[in-house]
Short mmCIF file of C-alpha atoms in Angstrom, two decimals:
data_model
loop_
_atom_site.label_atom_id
_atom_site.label_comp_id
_atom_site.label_asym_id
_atom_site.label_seq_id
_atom_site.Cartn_x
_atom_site.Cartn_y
_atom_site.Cartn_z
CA UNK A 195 26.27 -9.69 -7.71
CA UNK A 196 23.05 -10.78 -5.83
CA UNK A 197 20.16 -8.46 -5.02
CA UNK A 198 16.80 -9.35 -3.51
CA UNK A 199 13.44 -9.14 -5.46
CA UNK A 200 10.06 -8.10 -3.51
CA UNK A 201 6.86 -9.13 -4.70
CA UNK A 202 3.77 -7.84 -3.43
CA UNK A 203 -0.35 -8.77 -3.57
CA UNK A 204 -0.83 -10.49 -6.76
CA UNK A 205 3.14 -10.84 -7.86
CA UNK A 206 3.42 -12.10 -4.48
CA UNK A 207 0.75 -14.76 -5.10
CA UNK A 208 1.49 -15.37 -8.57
CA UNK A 209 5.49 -16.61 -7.48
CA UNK A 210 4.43 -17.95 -4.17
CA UNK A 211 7.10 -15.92 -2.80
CA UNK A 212 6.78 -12.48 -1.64
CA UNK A 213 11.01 -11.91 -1.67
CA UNK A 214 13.55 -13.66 -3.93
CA UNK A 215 17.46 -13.22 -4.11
CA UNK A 216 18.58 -12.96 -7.45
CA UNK A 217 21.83 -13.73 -9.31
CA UNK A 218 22.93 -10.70 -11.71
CA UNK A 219 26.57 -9.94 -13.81
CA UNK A 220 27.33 -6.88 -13.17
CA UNK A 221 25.86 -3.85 -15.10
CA UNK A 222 22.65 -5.53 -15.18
CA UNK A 223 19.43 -2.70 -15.69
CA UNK A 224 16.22 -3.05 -13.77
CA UNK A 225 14.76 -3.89 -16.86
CA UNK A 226 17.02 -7.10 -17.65
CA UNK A 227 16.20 -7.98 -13.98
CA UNK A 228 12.59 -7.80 -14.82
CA UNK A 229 12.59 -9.82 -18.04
CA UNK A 230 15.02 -12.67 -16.30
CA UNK A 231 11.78 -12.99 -13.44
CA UNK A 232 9.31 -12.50 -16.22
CA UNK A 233 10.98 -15.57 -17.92
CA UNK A 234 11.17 -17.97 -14.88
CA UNK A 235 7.27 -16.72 -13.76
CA UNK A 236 5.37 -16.39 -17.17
CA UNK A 237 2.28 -16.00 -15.47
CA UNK A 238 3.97 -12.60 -14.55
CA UNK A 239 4.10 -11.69 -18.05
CA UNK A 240 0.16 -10.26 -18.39
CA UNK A 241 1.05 -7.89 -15.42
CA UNK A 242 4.67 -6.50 -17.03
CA UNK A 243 3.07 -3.33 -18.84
CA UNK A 244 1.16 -2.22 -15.48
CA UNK A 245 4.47 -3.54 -13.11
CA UNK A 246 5.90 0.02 -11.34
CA UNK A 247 9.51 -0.49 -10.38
CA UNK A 248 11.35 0.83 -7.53
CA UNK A 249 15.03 0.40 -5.75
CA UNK A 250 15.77 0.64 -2.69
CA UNK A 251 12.40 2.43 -1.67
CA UNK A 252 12.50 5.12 -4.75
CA UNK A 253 10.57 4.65 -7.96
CA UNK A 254 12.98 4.27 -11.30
CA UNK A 255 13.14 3.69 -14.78
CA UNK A 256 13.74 0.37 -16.51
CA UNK A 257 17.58 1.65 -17.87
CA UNK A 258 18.51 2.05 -14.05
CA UNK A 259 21.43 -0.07 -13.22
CA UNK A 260 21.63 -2.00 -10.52
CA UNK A 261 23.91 -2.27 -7.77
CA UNK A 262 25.09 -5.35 -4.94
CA UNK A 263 22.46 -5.35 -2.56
CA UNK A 264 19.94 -3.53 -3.86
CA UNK A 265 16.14 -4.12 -2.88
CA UNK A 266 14.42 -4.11 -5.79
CA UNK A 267 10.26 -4.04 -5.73
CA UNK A 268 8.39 -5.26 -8.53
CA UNK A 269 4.98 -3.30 -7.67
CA UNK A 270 1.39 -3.96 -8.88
CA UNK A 271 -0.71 -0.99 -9.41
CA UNK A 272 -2.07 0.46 -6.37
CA UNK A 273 -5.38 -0.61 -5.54
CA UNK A 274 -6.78 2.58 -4.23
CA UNK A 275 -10.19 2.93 -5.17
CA UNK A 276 -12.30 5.29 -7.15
CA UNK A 277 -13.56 7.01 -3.89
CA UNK B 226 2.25 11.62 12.44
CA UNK B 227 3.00 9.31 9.64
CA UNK B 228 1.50 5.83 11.07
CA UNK B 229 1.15 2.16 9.35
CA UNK B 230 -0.43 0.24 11.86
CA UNK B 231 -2.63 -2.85 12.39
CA UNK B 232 -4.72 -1.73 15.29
CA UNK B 233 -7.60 0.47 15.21
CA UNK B 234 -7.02 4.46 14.22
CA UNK B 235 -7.59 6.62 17.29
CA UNK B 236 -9.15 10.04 14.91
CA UNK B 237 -9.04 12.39 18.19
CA UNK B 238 -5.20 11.38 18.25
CA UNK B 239 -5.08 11.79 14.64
CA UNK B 240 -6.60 15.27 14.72
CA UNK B 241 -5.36 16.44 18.49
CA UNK B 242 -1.39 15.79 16.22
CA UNK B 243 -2.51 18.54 13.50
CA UNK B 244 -3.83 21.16 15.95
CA UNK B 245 -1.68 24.52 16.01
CA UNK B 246 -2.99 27.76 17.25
CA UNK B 247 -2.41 29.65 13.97
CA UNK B 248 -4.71 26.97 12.16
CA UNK B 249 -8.11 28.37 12.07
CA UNK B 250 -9.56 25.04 9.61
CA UNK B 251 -8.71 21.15 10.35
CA UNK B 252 -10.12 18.88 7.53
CA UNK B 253 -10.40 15.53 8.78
CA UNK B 254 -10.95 12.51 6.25
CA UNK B 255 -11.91 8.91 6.93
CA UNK B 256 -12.10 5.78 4.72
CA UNK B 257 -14.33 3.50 5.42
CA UNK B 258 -14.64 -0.09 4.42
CA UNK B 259 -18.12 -0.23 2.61
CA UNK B 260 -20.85 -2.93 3.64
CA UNK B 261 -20.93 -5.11 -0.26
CA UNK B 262 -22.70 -8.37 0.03
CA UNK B 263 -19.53 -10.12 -1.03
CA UNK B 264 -17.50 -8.30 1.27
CA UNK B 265 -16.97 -9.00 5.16
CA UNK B 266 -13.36 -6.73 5.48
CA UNK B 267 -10.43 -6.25 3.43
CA UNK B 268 -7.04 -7.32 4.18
CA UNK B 269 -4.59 -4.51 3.65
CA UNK B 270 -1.17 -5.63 2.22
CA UNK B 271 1.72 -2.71 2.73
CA UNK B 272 5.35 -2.31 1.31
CA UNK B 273 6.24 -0.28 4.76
CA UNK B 274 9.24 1.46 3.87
CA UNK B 275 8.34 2.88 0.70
CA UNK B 276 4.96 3.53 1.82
CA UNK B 277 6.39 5.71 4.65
CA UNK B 278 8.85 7.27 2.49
CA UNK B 279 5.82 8.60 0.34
CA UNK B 280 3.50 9.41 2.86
CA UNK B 281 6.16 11.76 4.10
CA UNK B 282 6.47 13.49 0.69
CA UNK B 283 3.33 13.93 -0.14
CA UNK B 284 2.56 15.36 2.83
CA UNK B 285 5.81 17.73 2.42
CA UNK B 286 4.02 18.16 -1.59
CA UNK B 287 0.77 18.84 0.79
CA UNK B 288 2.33 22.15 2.66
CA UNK B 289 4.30 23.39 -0.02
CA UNK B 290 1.31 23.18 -2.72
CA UNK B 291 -1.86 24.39 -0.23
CA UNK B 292 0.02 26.52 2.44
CA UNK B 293 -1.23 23.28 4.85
CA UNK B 294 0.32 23.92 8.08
CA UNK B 295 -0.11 20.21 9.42
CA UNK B 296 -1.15 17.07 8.01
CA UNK B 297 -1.01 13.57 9.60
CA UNK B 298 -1.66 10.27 7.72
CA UNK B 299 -2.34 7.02 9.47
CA UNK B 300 -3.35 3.71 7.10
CA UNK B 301 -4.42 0.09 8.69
CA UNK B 302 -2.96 -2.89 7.38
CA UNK B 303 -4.24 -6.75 7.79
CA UNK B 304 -7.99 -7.11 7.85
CA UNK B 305 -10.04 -4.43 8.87
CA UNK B 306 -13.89 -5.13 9.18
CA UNK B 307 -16.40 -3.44 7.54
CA UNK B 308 -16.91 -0.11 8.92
CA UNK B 309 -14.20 -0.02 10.39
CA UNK B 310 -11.41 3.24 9.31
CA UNK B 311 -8.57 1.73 7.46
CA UNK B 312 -7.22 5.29 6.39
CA UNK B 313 -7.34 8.66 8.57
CA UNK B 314 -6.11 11.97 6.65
CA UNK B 315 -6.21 14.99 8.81
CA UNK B 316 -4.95 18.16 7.82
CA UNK B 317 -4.85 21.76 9.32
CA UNK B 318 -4.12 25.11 7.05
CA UNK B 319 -5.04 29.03 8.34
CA UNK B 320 -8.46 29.01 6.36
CA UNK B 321 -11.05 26.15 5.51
CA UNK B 322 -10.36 26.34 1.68
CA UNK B 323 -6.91 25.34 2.13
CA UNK B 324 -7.31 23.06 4.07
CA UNK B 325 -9.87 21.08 2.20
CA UNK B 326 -7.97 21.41 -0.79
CA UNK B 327 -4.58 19.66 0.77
CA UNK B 328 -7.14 17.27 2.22
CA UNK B 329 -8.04 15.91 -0.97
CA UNK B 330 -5.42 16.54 -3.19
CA UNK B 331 -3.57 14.63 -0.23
CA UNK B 332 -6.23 11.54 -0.18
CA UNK B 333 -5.80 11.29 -3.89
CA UNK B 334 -2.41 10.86 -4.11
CA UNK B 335 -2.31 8.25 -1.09
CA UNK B 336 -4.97 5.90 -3.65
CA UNK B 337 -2.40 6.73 -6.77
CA UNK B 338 1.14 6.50 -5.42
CA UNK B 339 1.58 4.78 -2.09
CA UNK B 340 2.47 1.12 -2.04
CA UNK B 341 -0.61 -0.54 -0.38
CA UNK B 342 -3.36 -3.29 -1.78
CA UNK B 343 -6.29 -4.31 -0.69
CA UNK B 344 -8.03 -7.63 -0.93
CA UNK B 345 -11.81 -8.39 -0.51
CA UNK B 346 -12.38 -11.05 2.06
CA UNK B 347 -15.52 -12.56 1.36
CA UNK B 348 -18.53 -14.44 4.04
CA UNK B 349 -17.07 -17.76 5.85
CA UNK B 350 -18.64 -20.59 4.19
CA UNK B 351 -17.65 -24.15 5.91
CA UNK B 352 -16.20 -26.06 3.27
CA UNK B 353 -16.30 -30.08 3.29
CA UNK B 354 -12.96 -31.48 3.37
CA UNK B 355 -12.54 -35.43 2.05
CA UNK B 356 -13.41 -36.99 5.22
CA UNK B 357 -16.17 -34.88 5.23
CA UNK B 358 -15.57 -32.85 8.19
CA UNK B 359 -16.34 -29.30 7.90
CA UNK B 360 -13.44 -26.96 7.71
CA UNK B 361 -12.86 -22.88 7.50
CA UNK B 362 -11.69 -21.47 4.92
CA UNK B 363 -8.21 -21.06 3.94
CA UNK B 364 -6.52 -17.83 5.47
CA UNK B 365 -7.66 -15.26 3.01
CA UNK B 366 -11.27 -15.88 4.62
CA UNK B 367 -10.60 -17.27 7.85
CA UNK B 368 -12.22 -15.04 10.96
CA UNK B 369 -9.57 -13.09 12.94
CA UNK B 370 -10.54 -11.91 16.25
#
């Protein structure tokens, strides 16, 4: 199954890319997605503990599997600001 | 209104969307970009969908929690100068308190758990290329009208 992978501010910069489709088997967690990009983009790998995940627009856990088509956003924190 | 835009924030339309007669308190708030002597704006980057999708809740969390009647969120993306509003909050409840409470219970959560970054764009410095012709920086820093 394919999904796509979106990448945003310094993920974005980081993979040059700011969207990616990605080959999965089936029954493949967000979490085994993550590690497969974390693998091909090691300079990813500083920013894994911080990353927040989300599918289709919705934030989820790691064990979530995923499903044909799904968007899947690999999110920095949120910049914000203190004030 | 839930708004991501790139053009400047009209605040009367902002706060003219929250006004109800049975609101006796609007809290307007606006973010600013602050003057830094690094900093000349900062470029906004948004993940619109999900961004939306929050804004929405939170401002659903907003009523539910304070009793706010209205609120209305509009956030700039792309470069936004300094001093310039890049985020307008406005909310209206029945008395002041709650409606500075939503206000910045509501601001809060828009920094903690909607999907925008910011980058600093720093001062245009010309920058020798080989040939020695002077050339702008790359797009990050490069002047927008």
């Amino acid at each position: 199954m394919q999904v796509q992978v979106r990448l945003f501010a310094t993920y974005r910069e980081i993979v040059g890319a700011g969207q990616l489709a990605w080959t999965l088997r089936d029954g493949t967690t967000v979490g085994q997605l993550v590690e497969a990009v974390l693998a091909k983009y090691p300079r990813l790998v500083g920013h894994g503990n911080r990353m927040l995940l989300a599918v289709n627009h919705e934030v989820v856990r790691s064990e979530s599997v995923l499903r044909e088509g799904d968007e899947v956003a690999l999110l920095p924190p949120v910049s914000g600001g203190a004030r | 209104m839930i708004q991501i835009q790139r053009s400047r924030i009209d605040v009367e339309a902002v706060v003219n969307s929250v006004r109800r007669d049975d609101a006796g308190a609007i809290v307007v708030f606006l973010g600013s970009v602050r003057s830094d002597p690094e900093v000349r704006a900062l470029d906004y980057e948004v993940y619109r969908p999900m961004a939306l999708r929050t804004l929405t809740e939170l401002v659903e969390r907003a009523k539910e929690k304070f009793g706010a009647l209205e609120m209305s969120i509009v956030h700039r993306v792309g470069r936004v100068p300094v001093g310039g509003d890049s985020v307008v909050l406005a909310c209206a409840a029945a008395h002041r308190s709650e409606a500075f409470a939503a206000c910045a219970w509501a601001m809060d959560e828009v920094k903690r758990i909607v999907p925008i970054w910011k980058t600093e764009a720093g001062p245009r410095r010309p920058r020798a290329k080989p040939d020695g012709n002077p050339r702008g920086r790359p797009a990050a820093h490069r002047k927008v009208p």
